[in-house]
């Protein structure tokens, strides 16, 4: 068994989980909102990272942890999903897709993979949202926030989701606001807010907003 | 250390036949008859029960097997071969539930069984399975299905079919008597299956084993009394039909 030591030349590569990604289900589907900052220690490596991976026209995956791990495994997942579609003549369910991903990475448990992703989509049972990570967790839920800024994001979404039925517009605003607040307080999150909406026909990219612009906008609203 | 066989048993003949597969199909033709009918709300499988020896326990000879809550099958041919196929299919039904979190569709499990059968026609040191099977059930969305597989590994969907001894006679009977409107009624669907079997089975109801599945219910194997009820009703209908014919 390849156990990873935490010292010596073969020690686990420390990824920085500096990010904020969130996804929540609501009446009209799933909202997925992410920031776009990549950090290496105190150095901001990039402000324009795409942290939402488009698995196929009706499934999205978010990226937190190691960028290479996330994008590689999710591309592999995209291939598996397509093969399933061809063999069974119907789209794969979100539950099955997330299970395939979880089973794939579980084989590498303890070998240093770092991946915390949310698989979001719409299938014949309605909106689907699963959190999958490289430890082997796979949980179904209505709301997840992953990354160093997740606590700040939870605060906003938890209070905003109190009202039962949000419109698409309101839900998008909530997601955008949550990521903005996380970037405001968390040094490792920032850049732009990329917002996606998953509905019965698939997903579509709602907006890409720079957090500094959002800051101006919200300040003006306060006045 | 296990050594693998390096010679195939199933090879092409000069004129393009796979004789081992065709011989397997002959073995199937010697097996006891099985009939399947797909109704609108019920699916039925009936098999000819061979008479058991006096000292043999009747219940151990089961030719209709449940693969999962929503799928079951009957076979014609080598019972021992069927046991292997049924076991693999049962495991696959559960594996599917585990990885996909959904029960199998009838088509999926039929495809799986057919793939196993085909693999054995193209492997070293192995012979084809000597069984044809009728696989029936309901998909998750409620559509009923009936599929037939054969030793070569091909499968087709049917509205009603028969395999085994006298399959041709039974199939002709089904073609003549299958009526789309009758499939709306559960009783008529069951009666069609029983009537088809009665054509070839000796001495009536007690040599028939029947299993039905209604949508969202599990498979039910009918007891002898229930079968006798249907048989009496069928015999009566036949007599009425004869009387009508004589009158006109």
Short mmCIF file of C-alpha atoms in Angstrom, two decimals, chain B residues 84-85 88-89 111-121 129:
data_model
loop_
_atom_site.label_atom_id
_atom_site.label_comp_id
_atom_site.label_asym_id
_atom_site.label_seq_id
_atom_site.Cartn_x
_atom_site.Cartn_y
_atom_site.Cartn_z
CA UNK B 84 -24.18 -19.92 -13.86
CA UNK B 85 -25.78 -17.29 -16.03
CA UNK B 88 -23.81 -13.73 -12.72
CA UNK B 89 -26.91 -11.75 -13.68
CA UNK B 111 -27.42 -7.04 -22.84
CA UNK B 112 -25.20 -8.15 -19.98
CA UNK B 113 -26.33 -11.78 -20.24
CA UNK B 114 -25.92 -11.73 -24.01
CA UNK B 115 -22.40 -10.32 -23.67
CA UNK B 116 -21.45 -13.21 -21.36
CA UNK B 117 -22.88 -15.71 -23.83
CA UNK B 118 -21.05 -14.11 -26.74
CA UNK B 119 -17.79 -14.06 -24.81
CA UNK B 120 -18.01 -17.82 -24.39
CA UNK B 121 -18.32 -18.25 -28.16
CA UNK B 129 -23.82 -21.85 -23.00
#
